[in-house]
Tab-separated table of C-alpha atoms in Angstrom:
chain	number	residue	atom	x	y	z
J	221	LYS	CA	31.835	-131.129	-36.509
J	222	GLN	CA	34.601	-129.554	-38.098
J	223	GLU	CA	34.062	-125.687	-38.974
J	224	VAL	CA	36.608	-123.530	-40.660
J	225	THR	CA	36.573	-120.023	-40.658
J	226	GLN	CA	38.887	-117.265	-42.484
J	227	ILE	CA	38.742	-113.544	-41.587
J	228	PRO	CA	38.733	-111.210	-43.108
J	229	ALA	CA	36.450	-112.186	-46.364
J	230	ALA	CA	37.888	-109.453	-48.399
J	231	LEU	CA	41.203	-107.641	-47.795
J	232	SER	CA	42.811	-104.932	-49.967
J	233	VAL	CA	46.174	-103.485	-50.022
J	234	PRO	CA	48.750	-101.716	-51.912
J	235	GLU	CA	51.024	-103.408	-54.053
J	236	GLY	CA	54.394	-103.910	-52.313
J	237	GLU	CA	52.679	-104.727	-48.616
J	238	ASN	CA	53.694	-108.149	-46.569
J	239	LEU	CA	50.753	-109.250	-45.591
J	240	VAL	CA	48.894	-112.746	-43.516
J	241	LEU	CA	45.816	-113.968	-44.287
J	242	ASN	CA	44.147	-116.135	-41.362
J	243	CYS	CA	42.271	-119.294	-41.060
J	244	SER	CA	41.081	-120.956	-37.739
J	245	PHE	CA	39.689	-124.443	-37.180
J	246	THR	CA	37.467	-126.006	-34.445
J	247	ASP	CA	38.794	-129.579	-33.735
J	248	SER	CA	42.290	-129.615	-33.375
J	249	ALA	CA	42.505	-132.931	-34.315
J	250	ILE	CA	43.509	-132.684	-38.462
J	251	TYR	CA	45.342	-135.035	-40.463
J	252	ASN	CA	46.734	-132.077	-42.478
J	253	LEU	CA	45.988	-128.270	-43.740
J	254	GLN	CA	46.019	-127.215	-47.606
J	255	TRP	CA	45.925	-123.434	-49.041
J	256	PHE	CA	44.592	-123.150	-52.156
J	257	ARG	CA	43.993	-120.118	-54.318
J	258	GLN	CA	41.073	-119.312	-56.380
J	259	ASP	CA	41.225	-117.188	-59.810
J	260	PRO	CA	37.959	-115.836	-60.787
J	261	GLY	CA	35.995	-118.596	-62.822
J	262	LYS	CA	38.860	-121.129	-62.326
J	263	GLY	CA	39.601	-124.124	-60.284
J	264	LEU	CA	41.506	-124.017	-56.757
J	265	THR	CA	45.729	-124.187	-57.392
J	266	SER	CA	47.382	-126.007	-54.002
J	267	LEU	CA	49.436	-123.446	-52.782
J	268	LEU	CA	51.094	-124.673	-49.781
J	269	LEU	CA	50.221	-128.126	-47.334
J	270	ILE	CA	51.495	-128.533	-43.827
J	271	GLN	CA	51.008	-132.017	-42.037
J	272	SER	CA	49.719	-131.650	-38.252
J	273	SER	CA	53.442	-132.480	-37.108
J	274	GLN	CA	54.804	-129.635	-39.052
J	275	ARG	CA	54.845	-126.000	-38.058
J	276	GLU	CA	55.444	-124.087	-41.057
J	277	GLN	CA	55.694	-124.859	-44.625
J	278	THR	CA	57.281	-121.966	-47.191
J	279	SER	CA	56.993	-121.853	-51.003
J	280	GLY	CA	58.955	-118.440	-52.304
J	281	ARG	CA	57.195	-115.478	-51.217
J	282	LEU	CA	54.698	-117.645	-49.227
J	283	ASN	CA	54.937	-118.513	-45.563
J	284	ALA	CA	52.206	-120.954	-44.174
J	285	SER	CA	52.355	-121.766	-40.449
J	286	LEU	CA	50.327	-124.022	-37.920
J	287	ASP	CA	49.374	-124.010	-34.629
J	288	LYS	CA	47.593	-127.377	-34.056
J	289	SER	CA	46.875	-126.571	-30.374
J	290	SER	CA	45.135	-123.260	-30.804
J	291	GLY	CA	43.178	-124.234	-34.147
J	292	ARG	CA	45.284	-121.222	-36.476
J	293	SER	CA	46.844	-121.114	-39.539
J	294	THR	CA	48.506	-118.116	-41.009
J	295	LEU	CA	49.460	-117.406	-44.770
J	296	TYR	CA	51.846	-114.940	-44.719
J	297	ILE	CA	52.463	-112.723	-48.673
J	298	ALA	CA	55.876	-111.246	-48.497
J	299	ALA	CA	56.138	-108.160	-51.046
J	300	SER	CA	52.893	-108.411	-52.453
J	301	GLN	CA	52.038	-108.094	-56.549
J	302	PRO	CA	48.888	-107.357	-58.574
J	303	GLY	CA	49.152	-110.719	-59.405
J	304	ASP	CA	48.558	-112.333	-55.953
J	305	SER	CA	44.642	-111.020	-56.358
J	306	ALA	CA	42.539	-113.859	-55.750
J	307	THR	CA	40.910	-115.631	-53.616
J	308	TYR	CA	42.609	-118.184	-50.873
J	309	LEU	CA	41.015	-120.741	-49.091
J	310	CYS	CA	42.460	-122.982	-46.394
J	311	ALA	CA	40.989	-126.390	-46.101
J	312	VAL	CA	41.568	-128.867	-43.119
J	313	ARG	CA	41.348	-132.961	-43.249
J	314	PRO	CA	39.858	-133.801	-39.948
J	315	PHE	CA	41.501	-136.514	-39.507
J	316	GLN	CA	43.715	-139.879	-40.630
J	317	GLY	CA	41.402	-141.781	-43.173
J	318	ALA	CA	38.991	-139.429	-43.396
J	319	GLN	CA	39.923	-137.990	-46.915
J	320	LYS	CA	37.284	-135.254	-47.684
J	321	LEU	CA	38.442	-131.349	-46.896
J	322	VAL	CA	36.589	-129.263	-44.994
J	323	PHE	CA	37.147	-125.702	-46.526
J	324	GLY	CA	36.628	-121.894	-45.072
J	325	GLN	CA	34.591	-119.193	-47.225
J	326	GLY	CA	38.015	-117.923	-48.612
J	327	THR	CA	39.215	-114.423	-48.446
J	328	ARG	CA	39.408	-112.433	-51.648
J	329	LEU	CA	42.442	-110.293	-52.069
J	330	THR	CA	42.807	-107.263	-53.925
J	331	ILE	CA	46.422	-106.045	-54.550
J	332	ASN	CA	46.278	-102.256	-55.922
J	333	PRO	CA	49.138	-101.028	-58.520
D	209	GLY	CA	47.632	-133.119	-69.876
D	210	ALA	CA	49.370	-132.834	-66.733
D	211	GLY	CA	46.617	-131.866	-64.547
D	212	VAL	CA	43.186	-132.865	-63.844
D	213	SER	CA	40.551	-132.563	-66.320
D	214	GLN	CA	36.712	-131.720	-66.484
D	215	SER	CA	33.816	-131.743	-68.955
D	216	PRO	CA	31.831	-129.747	-69.817
D	217	SER	CA	33.208	-126.563	-68.902
D	218	ASN	CA	29.912	-124.995	-68.555
D	219	LYS	CA	26.661	-126.661	-68.987
D	220	VAL	CA	23.133	-125.274	-68.999
D	221	THR	CA	20.365	-127.370	-68.657
D	222	GLU	CA	16.441	-126.795	-68.174
D	223	LYS	CA	14.887	-127.940	-64.639
D	224	GLY	CA	14.031	-131.583	-64.919
D	225	LYS	CA	16.815	-132.924	-66.598
D	226	ASP	CA	19.830	-135.439	-66.407
D	227	VAL	CA	23.079	-134.024	-66.798
D	228	GLU	CA	26.378	-135.806	-66.715
D	229	LEU	CA	29.777	-134.062	-65.814
D	230	ARG	CA	33.073	-136.275	-66.525
D	231	CYS	CA	36.155	-135.990	-64.387
D	232	ASP	CA	39.558	-137.157	-66.062
D	233	PRO	CA	42.201	-137.341	-62.794
D	234	ILE	CA	45.906	-136.839	-62.858
D	235	SER	CA	46.855	-140.068	-64.049
D	236	GLY	CA	48.717	-142.506	-61.186
D	237	HIS	CA	46.137	-140.864	-58.980
D	238	THR	CA	44.142	-143.617	-57.469
D	239	ALA	CA	41.611	-141.244	-54.803
D	240	LEU	CA	38.965	-139.085	-57.042
D	241	TYR	CA	36.851	-136.240	-55.054
D	242	TRP	CA	33.646	-134.489	-56.484
D	243	TYR	CA	32.949	-131.084	-54.526
D	244	ARG	CA	30.678	-128.386	-55.185
D	245	GLN	CA	30.915	-124.669	-55.333
D	246	SER	CA	27.708	-122.407	-54.681
D	247	LEU	CA	27.333	-118.905	-53.862
D	248	GLY	CA	26.956	-118.609	-50.124
D	249	GLN	CA	27.670	-122.191	-49.272
D	250	GLY	CA	31.590	-122.343	-49.959
D	251	LEU	CA	33.261	-125.585	-51.147
D	252	GLU	CA	31.646	-129.120	-49.735
D	253	PHE	CA	32.074	-132.682	-50.393
D	254	LEU	CA	30.436	-134.699	-52.250
D	255	ILE	CA	31.618	-138.127	-52.719
D	256	TYR	CA	34.944	-139.917	-52.487
D	257	PHE	CA	37.010	-143.092	-54.662
D	258	GLN	CA	39.421	-144.810	-53.809
D	259	GLY	CA	41.129	-147.546	-55.698
D	260	ASN	CA	38.308	-150.901	-55.800
D	261	SER	CA	37.008	-149.656	-52.416
D	262	ALA	CA	33.574	-148.491	-52.215
D	263	PRO	CA	33.062	-145.030	-52.589
D	264	ASP	CA	32.608	-142.376	-49.971
D	265	LYS	CA	29.111	-141.203	-50.623
D	266	SER	CA	28.105	-139.128	-47.350
D	267	GLY	CA	28.296	-135.887	-48.911
D	268	LEU	CA	25.824	-136.704	-51.597
D	269	PRO	CA	22.879	-133.933	-51.077
D	270	SER	CA	20.099	-136.080	-52.648
D	271	ASP	CA	19.282	-139.345	-54.165
D	272	ARG	CA	19.157	-137.953	-57.636
D	273	PHE	CA	22.468	-137.566	-57.456
D	274	SER	CA	25.274	-140.270	-57.922
D	275	ALA	CA	28.692	-141.013	-59.337
D	276	GLU	CA	30.567	-143.837	-60.771
D	277	ARG	CA	34.317	-144.488	-61.667
D	278	THR	CA	35.239	-146.742	-64.398
D	279	GLY	CA	38.157	-148.808	-64.447
D	280	GLY	CA	39.518	-146.834	-61.544
D	281	SER	CA	40.393	-143.447	-63.700
D	282	VAL	CA	37.255	-141.653	-65.357
D	283	SER	CA	34.469	-140.621	-63.073
D	284	THR	CA	31.158	-139.181	-64.315
D	285	LEU	CA	28.638	-137.334	-61.619
D	286	THR	CA	25.234	-137.673	-62.736
D	287	ILE	CA	22.303	-135.303	-61.465
D	288	GLN	CA	19.006	-136.322	-62.081
D	289	ARG	CA	16.242	-134.432	-62.308
D	290	THR	CA	17.858	-131.082	-61.906
D	291	GLN	CA	16.574	-128.367	-59.624
D	292	GLN	CA	17.303	-124.791	-59.457
D	293	GLU	CA	19.580	-125.223	-56.303
D	294	ASP	CA	21.499	-127.298	-58.185
D	295	SER	CA	23.237	-124.707	-60.191
D	296	ALA	CA	26.673	-124.746	-59.112
D	297	VAL	CA	30.350	-124.699	-59.903
D	298	TYR	CA	31.508	-129.024	-59.719
D	299	LEU	CA	35.162	-129.509	-58.524
D	300	CYS	CA	37.012	-132.423	-59.218
D	301	ALA	CA	39.789	-133.294	-57.526
D	302	SER	CA	42.526	-136.301	-56.907
D	303	SER	CA	45.181	-137.624	-55.100
D	304	LEU	CA	48.354	-139.918	-55.054
D	305	GLY	CA	45.762	-141.806	-52.516
D	306	ILE	CA	48.136	-142.124	-49.723
D	307	GLN	CA	46.929	-140.891	-46.356
D	308	GLY	CA	47.408	-136.959	-46.195
D	309	GLY	CA	48.028	-136.655	-49.784
D	310	GLU	CA	47.810	-133.267	-51.638
D	311	GLN	CA	44.750	-132.921	-53.764
D	312	TYR	CA	44.735	-131.484	-57.210
D	313	PHE	CA	41.591	-129.595	-58.332
D	314	GLY	CA	40.576	-129.478	-62.081
D	315	PRO	CA	39.190	-126.294	-63.404
D	316	GLY	CA	35.296	-127.403	-62.683
D	317	THR	CA	32.287	-127.556	-64.582
D	318	ARG	CA	29.544	-124.467	-64.150
D	319	LEU	CA	26.227	-125.923	-64.052
D	320	THR	CA	22.990	-123.319	-64.428
D	321	VAL	CA	19.460	-125.143	-64.337
D	322	THR	CA	16.972	-122.921	-65.549
C-alpha cells in the first residue's frame, strides 16, 4: 500500500529565505506526483505536476524535483514571501490506470514578515 | 466559470439526516473525483468517474455513501443517515481523463453533523 509522508508537519521561516519542503513515498512505482497548496478554508490549488519520467518542474519561484528510485520529492521555494504561507500537500498517483491520488498530511508553512 | 464548483459551501445537518453535495467539473473534463478531508485523517479518495465507465467506488467508507454523475458532467455525492464521523470537508476534482492528467480541485463543501 502506497504511503506518503511529509516532514516537517509545520515550518516557520522569515521572509526572503529559500526553503525546501520534503515528500517521501513508500512505493517507487508511481505514475506522477503533484504538489498542491491549500489556504485555510479553501480547496487545493495545483502548483506543479511531475511525471515519473521527469526529474524536475519549475514554475516561477517554485521548483519541484523527483527522485523516484529513492521515493522522494522536494519543493523548493525561492525568496519566500508572506503570501506563500499555506499548507503544502504532495500527492502521488500510484501507477498507470489508477486514477486516485494518495496524499501526504501536508506541511503548514508560515512566512514571517 | 473556469474552475470546479461545489455547492453548498457549508452544510450543517442533524445526525440521521440525508445530505446531497454537488460538484460541477471543468467543462470538457471527463474524469471526476470525490475526496474527503478530515481532521487527523488527511485527504482520502472516495470515488472516481471516467466517461461512461463504471465508477471506481473503492474509497467509499460505507454503504451510506453513494454518488452519481449525470450526463457525464455534474456529480452528486449522497450521504444517508449521517453520523458525526461524517463531518469533514468534501472535495471534488476533475481532470481531462487522459492517463496522468492533472487534477483540479473545487473549493469543497464543509459538512458538519450535529
